[in-house]
PDB file of C-alpha atoms in Angstrom:
ATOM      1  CA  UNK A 928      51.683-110.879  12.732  1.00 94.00           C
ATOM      2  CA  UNK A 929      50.651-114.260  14.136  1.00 96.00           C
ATOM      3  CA  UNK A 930      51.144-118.069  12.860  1.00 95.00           C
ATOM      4  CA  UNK A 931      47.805-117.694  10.873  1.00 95.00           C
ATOM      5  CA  UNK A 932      49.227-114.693   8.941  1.00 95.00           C
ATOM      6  CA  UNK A 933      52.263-116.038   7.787  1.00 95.00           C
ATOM      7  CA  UNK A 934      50.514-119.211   6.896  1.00 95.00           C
ATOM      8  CA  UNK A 935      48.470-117.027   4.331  1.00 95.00           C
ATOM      9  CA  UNK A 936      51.464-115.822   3.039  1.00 94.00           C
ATOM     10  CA  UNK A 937      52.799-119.285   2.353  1.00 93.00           C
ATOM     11  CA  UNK A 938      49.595-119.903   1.208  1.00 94.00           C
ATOM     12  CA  UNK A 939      49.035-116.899  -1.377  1.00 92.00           C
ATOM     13  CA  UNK A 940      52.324-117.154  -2.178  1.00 87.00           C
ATOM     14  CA  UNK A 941      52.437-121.314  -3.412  1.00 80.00           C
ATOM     15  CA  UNK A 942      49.917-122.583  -5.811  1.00 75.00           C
ATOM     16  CA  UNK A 943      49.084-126.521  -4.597  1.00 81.00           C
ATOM     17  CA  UNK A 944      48.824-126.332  -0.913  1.00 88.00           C
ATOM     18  CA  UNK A 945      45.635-125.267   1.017  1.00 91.00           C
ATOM     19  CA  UNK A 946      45.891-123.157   3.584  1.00 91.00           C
ATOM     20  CA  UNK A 947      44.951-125.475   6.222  1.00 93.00           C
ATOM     21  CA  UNK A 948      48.393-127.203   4.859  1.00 93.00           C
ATOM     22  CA  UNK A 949      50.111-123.853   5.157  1.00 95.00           C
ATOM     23  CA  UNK A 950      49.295-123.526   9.073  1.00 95.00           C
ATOM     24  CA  UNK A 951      50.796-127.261   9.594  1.00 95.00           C
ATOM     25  CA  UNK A 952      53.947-126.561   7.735  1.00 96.00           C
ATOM     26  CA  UNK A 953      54.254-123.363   9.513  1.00 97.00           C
ATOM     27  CA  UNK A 954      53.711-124.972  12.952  1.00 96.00           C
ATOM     28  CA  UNK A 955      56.285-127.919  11.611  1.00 97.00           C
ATOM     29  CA  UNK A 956      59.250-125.458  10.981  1.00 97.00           C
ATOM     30  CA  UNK A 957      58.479-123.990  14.236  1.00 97.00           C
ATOM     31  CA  UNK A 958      58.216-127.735  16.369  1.00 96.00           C
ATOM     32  CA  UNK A 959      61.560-128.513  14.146  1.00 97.00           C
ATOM     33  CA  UNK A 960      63.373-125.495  15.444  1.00 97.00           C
ATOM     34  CA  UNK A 961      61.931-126.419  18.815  1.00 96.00           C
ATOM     35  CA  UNK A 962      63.300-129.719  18.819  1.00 95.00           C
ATOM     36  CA  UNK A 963      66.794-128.795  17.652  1.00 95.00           C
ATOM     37  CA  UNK A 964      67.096-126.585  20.860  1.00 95.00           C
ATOM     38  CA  UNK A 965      65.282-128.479  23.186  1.00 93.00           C
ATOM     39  CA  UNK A 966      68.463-130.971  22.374  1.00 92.00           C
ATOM     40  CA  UNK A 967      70.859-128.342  22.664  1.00 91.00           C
ATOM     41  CA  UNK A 968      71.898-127.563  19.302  1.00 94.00           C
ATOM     42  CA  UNK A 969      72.217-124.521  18.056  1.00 95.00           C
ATOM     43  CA  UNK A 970      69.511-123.153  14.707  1.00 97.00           C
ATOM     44  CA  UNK A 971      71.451-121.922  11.926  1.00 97.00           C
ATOM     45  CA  UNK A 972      69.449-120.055   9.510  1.00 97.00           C
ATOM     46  CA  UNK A 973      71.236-118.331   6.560  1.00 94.00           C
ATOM     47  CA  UNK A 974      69.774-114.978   5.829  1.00 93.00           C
ATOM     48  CA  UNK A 975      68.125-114.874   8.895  1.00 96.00           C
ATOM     49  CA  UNK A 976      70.211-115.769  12.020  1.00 96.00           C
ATOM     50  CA  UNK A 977      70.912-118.143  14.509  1.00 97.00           C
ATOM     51  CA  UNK A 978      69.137-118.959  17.456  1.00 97.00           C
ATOM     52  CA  UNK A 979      71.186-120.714  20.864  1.00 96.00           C
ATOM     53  CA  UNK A 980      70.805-121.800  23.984  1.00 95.00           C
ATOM     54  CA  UNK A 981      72.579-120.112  26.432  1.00 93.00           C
ATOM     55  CA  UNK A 982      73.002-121.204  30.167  1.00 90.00           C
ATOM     56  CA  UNK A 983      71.657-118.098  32.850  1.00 88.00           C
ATOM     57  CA  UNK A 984      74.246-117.949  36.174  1.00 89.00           C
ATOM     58  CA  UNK A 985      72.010-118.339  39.184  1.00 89.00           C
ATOM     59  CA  UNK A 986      71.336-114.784  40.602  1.00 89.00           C
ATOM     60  CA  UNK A 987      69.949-112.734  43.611  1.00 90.00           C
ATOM     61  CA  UNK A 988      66.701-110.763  42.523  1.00 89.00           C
ATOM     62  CA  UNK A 989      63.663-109.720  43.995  1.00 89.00           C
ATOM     63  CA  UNK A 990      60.014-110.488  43.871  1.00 88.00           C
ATOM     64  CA  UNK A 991      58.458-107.167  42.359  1.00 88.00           C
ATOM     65  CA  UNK A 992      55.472-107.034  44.254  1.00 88.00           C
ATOM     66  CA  UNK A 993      56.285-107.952  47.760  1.00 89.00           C
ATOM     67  CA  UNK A 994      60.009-106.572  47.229  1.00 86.00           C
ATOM     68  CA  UNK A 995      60.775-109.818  48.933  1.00 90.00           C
ATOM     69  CA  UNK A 996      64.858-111.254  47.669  1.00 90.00           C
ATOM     70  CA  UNK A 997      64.958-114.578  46.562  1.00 89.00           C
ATOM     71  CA  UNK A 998      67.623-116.569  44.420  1.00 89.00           C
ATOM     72  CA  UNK A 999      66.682-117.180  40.501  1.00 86.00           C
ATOM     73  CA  UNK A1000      68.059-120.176  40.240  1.00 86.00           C
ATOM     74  CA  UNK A1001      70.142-121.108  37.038  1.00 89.00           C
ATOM     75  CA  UNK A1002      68.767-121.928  33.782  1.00 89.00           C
ATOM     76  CA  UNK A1003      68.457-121.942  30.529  1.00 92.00           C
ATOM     77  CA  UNK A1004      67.449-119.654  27.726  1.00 93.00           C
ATOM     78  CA  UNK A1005      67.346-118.710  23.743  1.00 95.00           C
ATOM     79  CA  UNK A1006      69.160-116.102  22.342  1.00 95.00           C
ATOM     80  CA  UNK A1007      68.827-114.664  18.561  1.00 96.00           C
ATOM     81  CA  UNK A1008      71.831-113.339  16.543  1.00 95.00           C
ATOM     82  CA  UNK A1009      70.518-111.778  13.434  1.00 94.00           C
ATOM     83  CA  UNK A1010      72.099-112.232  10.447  1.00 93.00           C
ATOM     84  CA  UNK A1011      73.939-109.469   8.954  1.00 88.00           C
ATOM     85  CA  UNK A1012      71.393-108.496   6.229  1.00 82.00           C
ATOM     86  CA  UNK A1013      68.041-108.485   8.747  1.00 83.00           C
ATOM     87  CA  UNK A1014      70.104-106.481  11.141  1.00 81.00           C
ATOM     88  CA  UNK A1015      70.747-104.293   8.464  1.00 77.00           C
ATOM     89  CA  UNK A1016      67.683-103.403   7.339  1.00 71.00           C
ATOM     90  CA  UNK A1017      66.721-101.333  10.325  1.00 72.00           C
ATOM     91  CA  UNK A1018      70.215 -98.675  10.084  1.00 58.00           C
TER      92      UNK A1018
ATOM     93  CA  UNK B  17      70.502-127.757  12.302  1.00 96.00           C
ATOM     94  CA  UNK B  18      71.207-125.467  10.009  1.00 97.00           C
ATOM     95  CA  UNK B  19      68.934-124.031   7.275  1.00 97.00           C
ATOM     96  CA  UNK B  20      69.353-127.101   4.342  1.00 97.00           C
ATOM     97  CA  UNK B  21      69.247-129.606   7.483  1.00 97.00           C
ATOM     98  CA  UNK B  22      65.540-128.061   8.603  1.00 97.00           C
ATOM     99  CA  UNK B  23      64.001-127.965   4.879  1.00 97.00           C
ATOM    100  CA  UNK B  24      65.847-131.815   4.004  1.00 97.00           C
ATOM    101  CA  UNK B  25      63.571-132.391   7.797  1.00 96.00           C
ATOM    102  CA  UNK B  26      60.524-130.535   6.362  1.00 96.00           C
ATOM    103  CA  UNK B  27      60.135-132.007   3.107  1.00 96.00           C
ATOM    104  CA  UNK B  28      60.883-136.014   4.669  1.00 96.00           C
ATOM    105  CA  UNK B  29      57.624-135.199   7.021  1.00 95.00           C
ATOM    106  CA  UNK B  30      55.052-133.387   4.612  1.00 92.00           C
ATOM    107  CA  UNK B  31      56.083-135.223   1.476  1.00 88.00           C
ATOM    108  CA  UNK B  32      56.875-132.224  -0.570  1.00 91.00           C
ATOM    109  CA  UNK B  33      59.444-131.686  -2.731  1.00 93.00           C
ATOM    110  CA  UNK B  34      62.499-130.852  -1.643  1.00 95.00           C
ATOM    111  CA  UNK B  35      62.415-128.120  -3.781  1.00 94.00           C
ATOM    112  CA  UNK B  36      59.084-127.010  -2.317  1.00 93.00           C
ATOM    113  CA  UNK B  37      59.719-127.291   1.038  1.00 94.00           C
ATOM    114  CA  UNK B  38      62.991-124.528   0.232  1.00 95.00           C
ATOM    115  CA  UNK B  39      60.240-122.132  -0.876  1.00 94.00           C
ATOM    116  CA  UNK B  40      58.166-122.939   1.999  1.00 95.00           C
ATOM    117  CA  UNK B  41      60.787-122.392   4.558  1.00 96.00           C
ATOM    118  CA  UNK B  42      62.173-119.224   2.869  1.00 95.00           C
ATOM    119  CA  UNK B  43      59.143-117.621   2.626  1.00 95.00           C
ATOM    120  CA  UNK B  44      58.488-117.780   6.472  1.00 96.00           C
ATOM    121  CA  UNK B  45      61.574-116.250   7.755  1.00 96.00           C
ATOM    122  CA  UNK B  46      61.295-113.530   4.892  1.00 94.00           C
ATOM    123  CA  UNK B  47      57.995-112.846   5.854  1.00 95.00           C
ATOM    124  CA  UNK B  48      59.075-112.493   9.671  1.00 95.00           C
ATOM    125  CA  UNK B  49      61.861-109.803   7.992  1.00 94.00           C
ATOM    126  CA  UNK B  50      59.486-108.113   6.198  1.00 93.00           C
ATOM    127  CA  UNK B  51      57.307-108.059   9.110  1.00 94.00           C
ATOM    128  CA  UNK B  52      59.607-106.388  11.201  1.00 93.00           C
ATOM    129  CA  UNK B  53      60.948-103.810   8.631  1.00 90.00           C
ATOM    130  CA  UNK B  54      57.226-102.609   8.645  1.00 91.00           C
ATOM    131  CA  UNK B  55      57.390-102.165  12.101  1.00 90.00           C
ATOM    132  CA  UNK B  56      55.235-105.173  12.893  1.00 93.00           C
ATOM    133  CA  UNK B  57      55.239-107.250  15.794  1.00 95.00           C
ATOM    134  CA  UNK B  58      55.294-111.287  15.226  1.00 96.00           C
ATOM    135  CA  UNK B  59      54.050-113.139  18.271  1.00 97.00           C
ATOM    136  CA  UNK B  60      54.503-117.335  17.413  1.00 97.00           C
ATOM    137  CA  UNK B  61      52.213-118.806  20.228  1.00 95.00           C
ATOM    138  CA  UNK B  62      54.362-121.467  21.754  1.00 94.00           C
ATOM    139  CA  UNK B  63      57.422-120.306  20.000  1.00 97.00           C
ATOM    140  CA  UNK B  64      57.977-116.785  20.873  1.00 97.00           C
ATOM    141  CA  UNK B  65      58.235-113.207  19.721  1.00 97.00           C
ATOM    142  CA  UNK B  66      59.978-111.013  17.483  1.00 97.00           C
ATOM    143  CA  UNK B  67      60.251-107.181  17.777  1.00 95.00           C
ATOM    144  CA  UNK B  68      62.323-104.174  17.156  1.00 93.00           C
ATOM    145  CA  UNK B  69      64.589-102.626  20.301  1.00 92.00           C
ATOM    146  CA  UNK B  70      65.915 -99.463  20.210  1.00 88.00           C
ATOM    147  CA  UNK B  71      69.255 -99.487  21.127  1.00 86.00           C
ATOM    148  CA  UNK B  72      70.911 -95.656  22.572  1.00 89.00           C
ATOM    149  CA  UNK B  73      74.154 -94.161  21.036  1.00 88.00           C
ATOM    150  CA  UNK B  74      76.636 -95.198  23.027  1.00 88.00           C
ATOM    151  CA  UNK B  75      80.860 -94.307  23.324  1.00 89.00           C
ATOM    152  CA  UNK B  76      82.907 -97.385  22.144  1.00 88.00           C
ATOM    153  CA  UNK B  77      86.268 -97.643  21.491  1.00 89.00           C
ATOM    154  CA  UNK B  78      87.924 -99.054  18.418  1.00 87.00           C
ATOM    155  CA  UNK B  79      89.340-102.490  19.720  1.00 88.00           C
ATOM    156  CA  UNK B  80      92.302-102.036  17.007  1.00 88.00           C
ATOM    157  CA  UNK B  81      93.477 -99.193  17.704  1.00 89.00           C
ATOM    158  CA  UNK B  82      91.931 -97.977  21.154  1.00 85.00           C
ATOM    159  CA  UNK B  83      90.584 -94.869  19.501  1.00 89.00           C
ATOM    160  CA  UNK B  84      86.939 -93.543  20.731  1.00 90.00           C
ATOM    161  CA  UNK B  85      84.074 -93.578  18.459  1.00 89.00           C
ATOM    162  CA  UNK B  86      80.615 -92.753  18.516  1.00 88.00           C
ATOM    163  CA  UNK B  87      78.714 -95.522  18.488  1.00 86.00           C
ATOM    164  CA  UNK B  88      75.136 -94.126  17.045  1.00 86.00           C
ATOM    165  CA  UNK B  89      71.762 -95.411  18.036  1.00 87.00           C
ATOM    166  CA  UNK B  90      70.104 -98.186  16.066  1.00 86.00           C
ATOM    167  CA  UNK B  91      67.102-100.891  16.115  1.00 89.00           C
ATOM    168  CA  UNK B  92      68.048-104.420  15.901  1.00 90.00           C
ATOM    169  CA  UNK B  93      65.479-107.257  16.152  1.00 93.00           C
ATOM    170  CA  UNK B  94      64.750-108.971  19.298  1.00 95.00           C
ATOM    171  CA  UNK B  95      63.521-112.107  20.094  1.00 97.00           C
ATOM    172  CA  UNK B  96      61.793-113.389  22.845  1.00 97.00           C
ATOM    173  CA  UNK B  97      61.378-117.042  23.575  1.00 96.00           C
ATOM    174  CA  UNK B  98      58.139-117.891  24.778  1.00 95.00           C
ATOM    175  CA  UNK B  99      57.113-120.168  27.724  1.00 94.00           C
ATOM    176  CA  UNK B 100      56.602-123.432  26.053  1.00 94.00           C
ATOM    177  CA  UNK B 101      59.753-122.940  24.033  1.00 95.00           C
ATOM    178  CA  UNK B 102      61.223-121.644  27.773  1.00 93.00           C
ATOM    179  CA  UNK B 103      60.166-125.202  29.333  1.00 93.00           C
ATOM    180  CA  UNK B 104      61.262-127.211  26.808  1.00 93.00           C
ATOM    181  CA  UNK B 105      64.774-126.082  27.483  1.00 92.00           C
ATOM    182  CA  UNK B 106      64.943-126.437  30.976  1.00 91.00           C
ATOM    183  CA  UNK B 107      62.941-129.931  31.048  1.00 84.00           C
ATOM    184  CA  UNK B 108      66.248-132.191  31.049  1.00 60.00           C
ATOM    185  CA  UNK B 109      68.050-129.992  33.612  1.00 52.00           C
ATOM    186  CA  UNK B 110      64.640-130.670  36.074  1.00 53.00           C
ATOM    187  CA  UNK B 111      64.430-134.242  34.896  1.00 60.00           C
ATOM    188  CA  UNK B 112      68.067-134.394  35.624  1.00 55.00           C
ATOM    189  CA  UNK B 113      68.074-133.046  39.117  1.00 57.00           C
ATOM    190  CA  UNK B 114      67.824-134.852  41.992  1.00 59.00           C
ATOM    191  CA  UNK B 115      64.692-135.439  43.875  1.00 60.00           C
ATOM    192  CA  UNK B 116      63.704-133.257  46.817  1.00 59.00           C
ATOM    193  CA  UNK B 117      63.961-134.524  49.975  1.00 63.00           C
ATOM    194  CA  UNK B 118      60.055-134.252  50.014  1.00 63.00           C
ATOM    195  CA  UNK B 119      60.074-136.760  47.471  1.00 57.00           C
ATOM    196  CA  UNK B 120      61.696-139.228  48.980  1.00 57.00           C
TER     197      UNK B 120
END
């Protein structure tokens, strides 16, 4: 499933909106979700889950292909929490 | 932001109903479920991926009472931020840090 598929469902599934409008509100929820992390909040979705930013220790690892070691340096990155009744969906 | 904070955001920018833009948003994260329970991928160019992972029975232990328990193998979704999302994370810290000696 890409962007353009789940802009057809919002599409199909509201009357009013054409589905050029579909793909822009679908690529605004995702920019809004973007911009909440990008300033460090954390995206609380109810039903769904919550995404966060989580800070990565620096760390020794090693380039795959030459086996060379180098040092990953710290960073950031998103982690997902599902909410209780996505994750269980799947048991 | 939480859920009422990103539709209150959605409707002030497309105009729609507040009302609307609930629909809107609800039927994009319940199509992403759905999605997934179908065994679907979702890849969100820019944003990032969602997937299934198999996750291997495991021992645990019951942190009440210490007791050992079979933890049994399940799936839980996955998600995997993708590059631009990955940059725009990091941009402040880079921004933020101080300039090379090269640089200067």
């Amino acid at each position: 499933m890409t962007k353009a598929d789940l802009a057809r469902v919002v599409y199909e599934r509201h009357g009013g909106i054409s589905n050029k409008e579909a793909a822009v509100l679908v690529e605004l929820i995702l920019e809004l979700i973007k911009k909440g992390l990008g300033d460090g909040e954390k995206v609380q979705i109810s039903g769904f889950g919550t995404f966060l930013v989580r800070e990565k220790k620096e760390r020794k690892g090693r380039n795959p292909q030459t086996g060379e070691e180098m040092i990953i340096r710290s960073r950031k990155s998103v982690v997902f929490r599902p909410s209780k009744n996505f994750q269980n969906g799947f048991s | 932001m939480t859920k009422a904070e990103l539709i209150e955001e959605v409707s002030r920018v497309s105009d729609l109903t507040k009302k609307h833009s609930e629909i809107i948003v609800d039927t994009v994260f319940k199509s992403i479920i759905n999605a997934l329970h179908r065994g679907d991928k979702i890849e969100l160019r820019g944003f990032g991926s969602f997937r299934i992972r198999q996750r291997e029975s495991r021992k645990g232990r019951n942190p009440k009472t210490g007791e050992r328990v079979d933890v049994p193998a399940k799936k839980v979704p996955y998600f995997k931020p993708g590059k631009e999302l990955k940059e725009l994370i990091n941009q402040t810290q880079e921004e933020l840090a101080p300039p090379s000696p090269a640089e200067l």
